[in-house]
Amino acid sequence: MNPFYITTPIYYVNDKPHIGHSYTTILGDVLSRYHRMMEEDTWFLTGTDEHGQKVQKAADEKGISPIQQCDETVVRYKELWTRLGIKNDDFIRTTQERHTKIVQKILQDLYDRDLIYKAEYNGHYCVPCERFFTEKDLVDGNLCPDCKRPTNTIVESNYFFRMSKYQEWLIDYIQTHPDFIKPAFRANETLGFLKKPLEDLCISRPKARLSWGIELPFDKDYVCYVWFDALINYISAIGYGTNEENFRKWWPECHHLIGKDILTTHTVYWPTMLKAIGIEPPKTILAHGWWLSGRDKMSKSAGNVVNPMDMSDKYGVDAFRYYLLAEMTLGQDSGFTEESFINRYNSDLANDLGNLANRAIKMTVRNFDSKIPKPAKFEELDMVLLNKANLTVKTMGNAIRSLQPDKGLAEVMNVVRATNRYMEQTAPWTLAKEGNLDRLATVLYTAIEVLRMVGGVLLPVMPDKMKDLLACIGVSDDCTFADLESGGNSTPGTPIKDIDALFPRIVVEKAEAAPAAEKPKKQEKSVKEKKPAPVIPEGCISIEDFFKTELRTAKVIAAEPVPNTEKLLKLQVQVGEEQRQIVAGIALFYKPEDLIGKLVVIVANLAPAKLRGIESNGMLLAASAGDSLKLVTVDAPDFPSGAKIG
Ligand code: MSP
């Protein structure tokens, strides 16, 4: 079995961590916990990126030294990771000698092989992104193409890495390795970038301008460019150049988790650097989307940055971990609001999972002397449910292997809901009243067996809460996937412990009407005892269920027919800041050119799918009657794309 090495980006220490950093680190933690549960050799690396202009600037502003700035901020990261239950195997800081000496070794080697050379540079530098751009990259004259902030024009002598040499190799590598960059539309983005001639990479900064960096071993007047230094952490941390055996144990079975904003550095700079060094590229680079604050970009200046510590303190670490993983479709942006958090918490955790655990465990405690009952005869209904639960363990395993935990979690929640329906159908409370103990034993055994599988399969996401749940039904939290898959493992007679409300319902109490002169009070939230779940009539869905479908406006910016099909069109749509591809079966009703500029309505959180091998990220809403079909559109062309509907 292949080992599993997973990394997060290393975070800049110019400021304290926020929800974006927490998401990637929790994702890395969850994936590595799953692989450990699958009994694979696993290594999870995170750390901090401590050199460069940003860190120096933050230190200067506080009047402290850069290393002081690093030492102070790194503590905040480490504290947060402990708080969020992160179990990383290593934490690298780029100021550590184990890293700096490897960076210098690589620089010297590339210089000796003429893969690094000196030349005059005339370019545009973006300080927040720590990147140089050429004239043609800039937006609106002088703005950075990534963050849209003004760049500085710089002319100076610098050292360059011969990145251009590897352009053809990289294009070919990406095209022949479909799993290298995920999701696939990000691979297309990189290939799009590679359509322009690839330039050599400026990898130095004169000390006269920036002294906070790793000194070039062949010229003491320069330090290394922070990205060239930072990317090397992925190999310096596992012993490249010092412990060949350990390095070879993990490399190239490596998966980098990154945010979409650092795609180019990871999918262009890094593989070409590795190629020059003589090392294979990592197995996968997975770029996730951004957490937005509602619909807006999070930024310090807008004052809408979500603080992960606050969320965990208020609602619990496990619920926060679950929300982040379940809510974001990997690859796409996701809007964080406290309201959506509370909705998901109340519906998935309090109503569905918490309710099931409560009912099954309490009834067993009451009716079978706090012991797992011996099932009598399994009926088809029981077997169907047990098989479904068993299958979900496999589905989750596959979802994890394909780096799609959100899909796996959706399946697990389906099983939980199916089990709640099973409880309604079999009505154990009536069986108890009627004294039908044989059937009652089978039903409760079945429900507990589902809880064993569901609780086990959710352990990596909610380690503490699921440990508590499993402890109630006599299962240890060191169970493996293999243990979970062997159905029928709940042993009759095993003592059961009564359960406290796992996820008490969050009740949002509206503040009383404020006096006219006062500002309205913020809504106060309090955690109260769980209320019984409302009864949803057959054929209806709850408001929470409705809000799981994320409807948004999207502007069509390009459309073309899918070759060899009659019905399909491939659309590029703008959804707020994000661009997406959607394949829609509307070719018989709309000409591509008629769609450009239309503001349509899409289901934005639909799991990506492939239609005729083409990735589709979302679905267009349309009304159909007989042979006619009309797209649902918003009748106001200047209305923004990405607007939430509902
Ligand atoms: N130091 C570089 C990474 C070097 S890796 C060799 C860096 N650091 S960062 O601290 O600015 O960002 C780290 C990660 O946080 C990036 O993956 C970035 O995408 C992610 N996020 C920052 N804000 C984010 C959101 N609002 N949402 C999700 N992730 C975002 O870049």
Short mmCIF file of C-alpha atoms in Angstrom, two decimals, residues 14 52-64 66 69 127-128 130 210 212:
data_model
loop_
_atom_site.label_atom_id
_atom_site.label_comp_id
_atom_site.label_asym_id
_atom_site.label_seq_id
_atom_site.Cartn_x
_atom_site.Cartn_y
_atom_site.Cartn_z
CA ASN A 14 2.61 38.58 9.26
CA GLY A 52 10.02 37.90 2.80
CA GLN A 53 8.75 41.40 2.59
CA LYS A 54 5.38 40.86 4.24
CA VAL A 55 6.92 39.56 7.44
CA GLN A 56 9.61 42.25 7.43
CA LYS A 57 6.93 44.93 6.92
CA ALA A 58 4.80 43.59 9.79
CA ALA A 59 7.86 43.57 12.05
CA ASP A 60 8.85 47.11 11.02
CA GLU A 61 5.36 48.39 11.74
CA LYS A 62 5.54 46.98 15.28
CA GLY A 63 9.15 48.10 15.78
CA ILE A 64 10.35 44.54 16.46
CA PRO A 66 11.53 39.96 11.95
CA GLN A 69 7.56 38.79 14.67
CA VAL A 127 4.18 43.32 -2.19
CA PRO A 128 1.07 41.59 -0.75
CA GLU A 130 5.27 38.75 -3.07
CA LEU A 210 15.07 43.33 1.55
CA TRP A 212 14.92 39.23 5.65
#
